Amino acid sequence: MPEDTDWEVYKAPPKRTPVGERATSLPNPVEFFQAVFNNVIDRPVTLIREWIERQQNRNKFYYYHQQFRRVPDVSECVEGDYLCFFEAEAQWRRDRMVDREIVAIVRERFAACQHREGPNQFQNCAKEMEQLLQVTKAYQDKYGDLGAHGNARTCLMKQNTAGFILVSGVQTRYCMGQL
């Protein structure tokens, strides 16, 4: 820019924005409705929400880490002990659900490896494929012939008929334990 700036041509902006003169003595309706909204709707909702957050922070409940104690399986229940049968059935269903999720996670890992490696998937994803084969074989051996309505008793009967009870003299809980 040249040294001799003509200040009349390029006027500097005012230092403060002037406040407009009110033309009327009536209150501004926008400010009125904003104040009504803040006092009638926003403030009570905010107070209630803050109170709820304080209560939740005081009483933390971690529902996603619920742990169940292991209960005896169906083979250890006494005849006529229906509560033991019910608990063993619930334990078996939880174990089946966990095993199903394990298979799904391993399958997702294998699919991600296939997608990541592309044409080299057979070389670079061999470990994941072997792990998927082992997990699916174990799941199939454990729950394969039970069908959709399988339960702890039918799993125990499958275990008995397949000859899984005695393996080198040690009793195993093939249908009752983890993968």
PDB file of C-alpha atoms in Angstrom:
ATOM      1  CA  MET A   1       0.000   0.000   0.000  1.00  0.00           C
ATOM      2  CA  PRO A   2       1.203   3.480  -0.617  1.00  0.00           C
ATOM      3  CA  GLU A   3       2.521   5.529   2.242  1.00  0.00           C
ATOM      4  CA  ASP A   4       0.146   8.445   1.808  1.00  0.00           C
ATOM      5  CA  THR A   5      -3.190   6.759   2.512  1.00  0.00           C
ATOM      6  CA  ASP A   6      -6.187   8.987   2.032  1.00  0.00           C
ATOM      7  CA  TRP A   7      -8.298   8.407   5.175  1.00  0.00           C
ATOM      8  CA  GLU A   8     -11.319  10.106   3.653  1.00  0.00           C
ATOM      9  CA  VAL A   9     -11.495   7.498   0.901  1.00  0.00           C
ATOM     10  CA  TYR A  10     -10.937   4.524   3.213  1.00  0.00           C
ATOM     11  CA  LYS A  11     -12.763   5.405   6.378  1.00  0.00           C
ATOM     12  CA  ALA A  12     -12.011   3.290   9.444  1.00  0.00           C
ATOM     13  CA  PRO A  13     -14.975   1.439  10.962  1.00  0.00           C
ATOM     14  CA  PRO A  14     -16.406   2.903  14.153  1.00  0.00           C
ATOM     15  CA  LYS A  15     -14.797   1.724  17.378  1.00  0.00           C
ATOM     16  CA  ARG A  16     -18.157   0.722  18.880  1.00  0.00           C
ATOM     17  CA  THR A  17     -21.324  -0.290  17.158  1.00  0.00           C
ATOM     18  CA  PRO A  18     -23.946   2.319  17.918  1.00  0.00           C
ATOM     19  CA  VAL A  19     -27.009   1.199  19.857  1.00  0.00           C
ATOM     20  CA  GLY A  20     -30.193   1.809  17.947  1.00  0.00           C
ATOM     21  CA  GLU A  21     -32.727   4.105  19.488  1.00  0.00           C
ATOM     22  CA  ARG A  22     -35.921   2.402  20.542  1.00  0.00           C
ATOM     23  CA  ALA A  23     -38.819   3.630  18.490  1.00  0.00           C
ATOM     24  CA  THR A  24     -41.455   2.271  20.856  1.00  0.00           C
ATOM     25  CA  SER A  25     -41.921   1.788  24.560  1.00  0.00           C
ATOM     26  CA  LEU A  26     -43.397  -1.711  24.119  1.00  0.00           C
ATOM     27  CA  PRO A  27     -41.165  -4.660  25.056  1.00  0.00           C
ATOM     28  CA  ASN A  28     -39.592  -6.674  22.282  1.00  0.00           C
ATOM     29  CA  PRO A  29     -41.816  -9.775  21.702  1.00  0.00           C
ATOM     30  CA  VAL A  30     -38.825 -11.981  20.832  1.00  0.00           C
ATOM     31  CA  GLU A  31     -37.146 -11.226  24.157  1.00  0.00           C
ATOM     32  CA  PHE A  32     -40.447 -11.766  25.966  1.00  0.00           C
ATOM     33  CA  PHE A  33     -41.081 -15.194  24.391  1.00  0.00           C
ATOM     34  CA  GLN A  34     -37.465 -16.187  24.940  1.00  0.00           C
ATOM     35  CA  ALA A  35     -37.708 -15.311  28.638  1.00  0.00           C
ATOM     36  CA  VAL A  36     -41.019 -17.203  28.955  1.00  0.00           C
ATOM     37  CA  PHE A  37     -39.538 -20.265  27.219  1.00  0.00           C
ATOM     38  CA  ASN A  38     -36.429 -20.221  29.408  1.00  0.00           C
ATOM     39  CA  ASN A  39     -38.387 -19.890  32.656  1.00  0.00           C
ATOM     40  CA  VAL A  40     -41.354 -22.161  31.877  1.00  0.00           C
ATOM     41  CA  ILE A  41     -39.846 -24.962  29.796  1.00  0.00           C
ATOM     42  CA  ASP A  42     -36.059 -24.936  29.716  1.00  0.00           C
ATOM     43  CA  ARG A  43     -35.230 -24.281  33.368  1.00  0.00           C
ATOM     44  CA  PRO A  44     -37.465 -27.064  34.861  1.00  0.00           C
ATOM     45  CA  VAL A  45     -36.261 -29.592  32.285  1.00  0.00           C
ATOM     46  CA  THR A  46     -32.637 -28.669  32.958  1.00  0.00           C
ATOM     47  CA  LEU A  47     -33.134 -28.907  36.720  1.00  0.00           C
ATOM     48  CA  ILE A  48     -34.801 -32.328  36.452  1.00  0.00           C
ATOM     49  CA  ARG A  49     -32.085 -33.618  34.102  1.00  0.00           C
ATOM     50  CA  GLU A  50     -29.308 -32.402  36.416  1.00  0.00           C
ATOM     51  CA  TRP A  51     -31.034 -34.066  39.380  1.00  0.00           C
ATOM     52  CA  ILE A  52     -31.296 -37.352  37.456  1.00  0.00           C
ATOM     53  CA  GLU A  53     -27.623 -37.165  36.471  1.00  0.00           C
ATOM     54  CA  ARG A  54     -26.633 -36.571  40.099  1.00  0.00           C
ATOM     55  CA  GLN A  55     -28.661 -39.632  41.153  1.00  0.00           C
ATOM     56  CA  GLN A  56     -27.092 -41.754  38.418  1.00  0.00           C
ATOM     57  CA  ASN A  57     -23.584 -40.622  39.315  1.00  0.00           C
ATOM     58  CA  ARG A  58     -24.221 -41.425  42.961  1.00  0.00           C
ATOM     59  CA  ASN A  59     -25.563 -44.940  42.227  1.00  0.00           C
ATOM     60  CA  LYS A  60     -23.488 -46.345  39.386  1.00  0.00           C
ATOM     61  CA  PHE A  61     -24.765 -49.666  38.070  1.00  0.00           C
ATOM     62  CA  TYR A  62     -22.691 -51.567  35.554  1.00  0.00           C
ATOM     63  CA  TYR A  63     -25.265 -53.878  34.006  1.00  0.00           C
ATOM     64  CA  TYR A  64     -23.010 -55.078  31.208  1.00  0.00           C
ATOM     65  CA  HIS A  65     -20.593 -56.852  33.575  1.00  0.00           C
ATOM     66  CA  GLN A  66     -23.077 -59.134  35.250  1.00  0.00           C
ATOM     67  CA  GLN A  67     -21.409 -62.333  36.377  1.00  0.00           C
ATOM     68  CA  PHE A  68     -23.241 -65.508  37.290  1.00  0.00           C
ATOM     69  CA  ARG A  69     -21.817 -68.122  39.604  1.00  0.00           C
ATOM     70  CA  ARG A  70     -21.234 -71.530  38.049  1.00  0.00           C
ATOM     71  CA  VAL A  71     -23.903 -74.022  39.038  1.00  0.00           C
ATOM     72  CA  PRO A  72     -23.779 -77.819  38.929  1.00  0.00           C
ATOM     73  CA  ASP A  73     -24.627 -79.398  35.601  1.00  0.00           C
ATOM     74  CA  VAL A  74     -27.600 -81.681  34.971  1.00  0.00           C
ATOM     75  CA  SER A  75     -25.619 -84.856  35.725  1.00  0.00           C
ATOM     76  CA  GLU A  76     -24.911 -83.605  39.270  1.00  0.00           C
ATOM     77  CA  CYS A  77     -28.538 -82.744  40.109  1.00  0.00           C
ATOM     78  CA  VAL A  78     -30.479 -85.004  42.442  1.00  0.00           C
ATOM     79  CA  GLU A  79     -33.628 -86.591  41.045  1.00  0.00           C
ATOM     80  CA  GLY A  80     -36.618 -84.340  41.711  1.00  0.00           C
ATOM     81  CA  ASP A  81     -34.527 -81.212  42.375  1.00  0.00           C
ATOM     82  CA  TYR A  82     -36.279 -78.975  39.870  1.00  0.00           C
ATOM     83  CA  LEU A  83     -34.483 -75.839  40.981  1.00  0.00           C
ATOM     84  CA  CYS A  84     -31.149 -77.501  40.237  1.00  0.00           C
ATOM     85  CA  PHE A  85     -32.484 -78.579  36.820  1.00  0.00           C
ATOM     86  CA  PHE A  86     -33.607 -75.028  36.095  1.00  0.00           C
ATOM     87  CA  GLU A  87     -30.268 -73.506  37.136  1.00  0.00           C
ATOM     88  CA  ALA A  88     -28.325 -76.086  35.116  1.00  0.00           C
ATOM     89  CA  GLU A  89     -30.491 -75.359  32.086  1.00  0.00           C
ATOM     90  CA  ALA A  90     -29.936 -71.606  32.461  1.00  0.00           C
ATOM     91  CA  GLN A  91     -26.192 -72.176  32.835  1.00  0.00           C
ATOM     92  CA  TRP A  92     -26.156 -74.348  29.719  1.00  0.00           C
ATOM     93  CA  ARG A  93     -28.040 -71.696  27.716  1.00  0.00           C
ATOM     94  CA  ARG A  94     -25.590 -69.003  28.846  1.00  0.00           C
ATOM     95  CA  ASP A  95     -22.656 -71.232  27.888  1.00  0.00           C
ATOM     96  CA  ARG A  96     -24.198 -71.892  24.476  1.00  0.00           C
ATOM     97  CA  MET A  97     -24.773 -68.179  23.955  1.00  0.00           C
ATOM     98  CA  VAL A  98     -21.144 -67.404  24.917  1.00  0.00           C
ATOM     99  CA  ASP A  99     -19.867 -70.154  22.610  1.00  0.00           C
ATOM    100  CA  ARG A 100     -22.016 -68.800  19.782  1.00  0.00           C
ATOM    101  CA  GLU A 101     -20.539 -65.327  20.305  1.00  0.00           C
ATOM    102  CA  ILE A 102     -17.010 -66.772  20.340  1.00  0.00           C
ATOM    103  CA  VAL A 103     -17.656 -68.394  16.957  1.00  0.00           C
ATOM    104  CA  ALA A 104     -19.101 -65.118  15.621  1.00  0.00           C
ATOM    105  CA  ILE A 105     -16.095 -63.094  16.806  1.00  0.00           C
ATOM    106  CA  VAL A 106     -13.601 -65.536  15.279  1.00  0.00           C
ATOM    107  CA  ARG A 107     -15.627 -65.516  12.048  1.00  0.00           C
ATOM    108  CA  GLU A 108     -15.584 -61.696  11.989  1.00  0.00           C
ATOM    109  CA  ARG A 109     -11.813 -61.695  12.502  1.00  0.00           C
ATOM    110  CA  PHE A 110     -11.384 -64.116   9.610  1.00  0.00           C
ATOM    111  CA  ALA A 111     -13.656 -62.022   7.354  1.00  0.00           C
ATOM    112  CA  ALA A 112     -11.744 -58.851   8.270  1.00  0.00           C
ATOM    113  CA  CYS A 113      -8.462 -60.582   7.464  1.00  0.00           C
ATOM    114  CA  GLN A 114      -9.841 -61.750   4.110  1.00  0.00           C
ATOM    115  CA  HIS A 115     -11.033 -58.253   3.293  1.00  0.00           C
ATOM    116  CA  ARG A 116      -7.747 -56.680   4.390  1.00  0.00           C
ATOM    117  CA  GLU A 117      -5.449 -59.112   2.574  1.00  0.00           C
ATOM    118  CA  GLY A 118      -7.401 -59.473  -0.666  1.00  0.00           C
ATOM    119  CA  PRO A 119      -5.753 -61.933  -3.066  1.00  0.00           C
ATOM    120  CA  ASN A 120      -3.129 -62.946  -0.482  1.00  0.00           C
ATOM    121  CA  GLN A 121      -5.743 -64.167   1.981  1.00  0.00           C
ATOM    122  CA  PHE A 122      -4.802 -67.832   1.671  1.00  0.00           C
ATOM    123  CA  GLN A 123      -1.229 -67.165   2.789  1.00  0.00           C
ATOM    124  CA  ASN A 124      -1.727 -64.353   5.278  1.00  0.00           C
ATOM    125  CA  CYS A 125      -4.960 -65.534   6.925  1.00  0.00           C
ATOM    126  CA  ALA A 126      -3.968 -69.164   7.500  1.00  0.00           C
ATOM    127  CA  LYS A 127      -3.797 -68.696  11.282  1.00  0.00           C
ATOM    128  CA  GLU A 128      -7.273 -67.156  11.420  1.00  0.00           C
ATOM    129  CA  MET A 129      -8.685 -69.866   9.155  1.00  0.00           C
ATOM    130  CA  GLU A 130      -7.195 -72.610  11.335  1.00  0.00           C
ATOM    131  CA  GLN A 131      -8.613 -70.963  14.445  1.00  0.00           C
ATOM    132  CA  LEU A 132     -12.043 -70.657  12.792  1.00  0.00           C
ATOM    133  CA  LEU A 133     -11.952 -74.333  11.807  1.00  0.00           C
ATOM    134  CA  GLN A 134     -11.064 -75.389  15.356  1.00  0.00           C
ATOM    135  CA  VAL A 135     -13.739 -73.234  16.971  1.00  0.00           C
ATOM    136  CA  THR A 136     -16.509 -74.230  14.550  1.00  0.00           C
ATOM    137  CA  LYS A 137     -15.575 -77.926  14.892  1.00  0.00           C
ATOM    138  CA  ALA A 138     -15.709 -77.657  18.684  1.00  0.00           C
ATOM    139  CA  TYR A 139     -19.059 -75.843  18.498  1.00  0.00           C
ATOM    140  CA  GLN A 140     -20.423 -78.409  16.049  1.00  0.00           C
ATOM    141  CA  ASP A 141     -19.248 -81.311  18.226  1.00  0.00           C
ATOM    142  CA  LYS A 142     -20.819 -79.732  21.259  1.00  0.00           C
ATOM    143  CA  TYR A 143     -24.128 -78.394  19.923  1.00  0.00           C
ATOM    144  CA  GLY A 144     -24.362 -79.769  16.387  1.00  0.00           C
ATOM    145  CA  ASP A 145     -27.083 -82.411  16.545  1.00  0.00           C
ATOM    146  CA  LEU A 146     -29.188 -80.749  19.213  1.00  0.00           C
ATOM    147  CA  GLY A 147     -31.178 -78.511  16.874  1.00  0.00           C
ATOM    148  CA  ALA A 148     -32.795 -75.204  17.711  1.00  0.00           C
ATOM    149  CA  HIS A 149     -34.635 -76.557  20.760  1.00  0.00           C
ATOM    150  CA  GLY A 150     -31.709 -78.344  22.343  1.00  0.00           C
ATOM    151  CA  ASN A 151     -31.316 -78.249  26.101  1.00  0.00           C
ATOM    152  CA  ALA A 152     -28.939 -79.446  28.788  1.00  0.00           C
ATOM    153  CA  ARG A 153     -30.565 -82.882  29.069  1.00  0.00           C
ATOM    154  CA  THR A 154     -30.366 -83.646  25.357  1.00  0.00           C
ATOM    155  CA  CYS A 155     -26.766 -82.440  25.363  1.00  0.00           C
ATOM    156  CA  LEU A 156     -26.014 -84.790  28.245  1.00  0.00           C
ATOM    157  CA  MET A 157     -27.707 -87.675  26.404  1.00  0.00           C
ATOM    158  CA  LYS A 158     -25.691 -86.851  23.291  1.00  0.00           C
ATOM    159  CA  GLN A 159     -22.579 -86.853  25.439  1.00  0.00           C
ATOM    160  CA  ASN A 160     -23.481 -90.252  26.917  1.00  0.00           C
ATOM    161  CA  THR A 161     -24.336 -91.887  23.602  1.00  0.00           C
ATOM    162  CA  ALA A 162     -21.261 -90.532  21.845  1.00  0.00           C
ATOM    163  CA  GLY A 163     -19.011 -91.959  24.549  1.00  0.00           C
ATOM    164  CA  PHE A 164     -17.531 -88.700  25.732  1.00  0.00           C
ATOM    165  CA  ILE A 165     -17.977 -89.466  29.434  1.00  0.00           C
ATOM    166  CA  LEU A 166     -14.788 -91.441  29.994  1.00  0.00           C
ATOM    167  CA  VAL A 167     -11.721 -90.150  28.238  1.00  0.00           C
ATOM    168  CA  SER A 168      -8.679 -91.952  29.604  1.00  0.00           C
ATOM    169  CA  GLY A 169     -10.429 -92.541  32.924  1.00  0.00           C
ATOM    170  CA  VAL A 170     -11.228 -88.863  33.580  1.00  0.00           C
ATOM    171  CA  GLN A 171     -14.808 -87.658  33.576  1.00  0.00           C
ATOM    172  CA  THR A 172     -15.275 -84.674  31.262  1.00  0.00           C
ATOM    173  CA  ARG A 173     -18.040 -82.124  31.070  1.00  0.00           C
ATOM    174  CA  TYR A 174     -17.986 -81.766  27.322  1.00  0.00           C
ATOM    175  CA  CYS A 175     -21.476 -80.361  26.972  1.00  0.00           C
ATOM    176  CA  MET A 176     -21.413 -78.357  30.194  1.00  0.00           C
ATOM    177  CA  GLY A 177     -18.123 -76.490  29.952  1.00  0.00           C
ATOM    178  CA  GLN A 178     -16.698 -73.788  27.726  1.00  0.00           C
ATOM    179  CA  LEU A 179     -15.352 -74.269  24.214  1.00  0.00           C
TER     180      LEU A 179
END
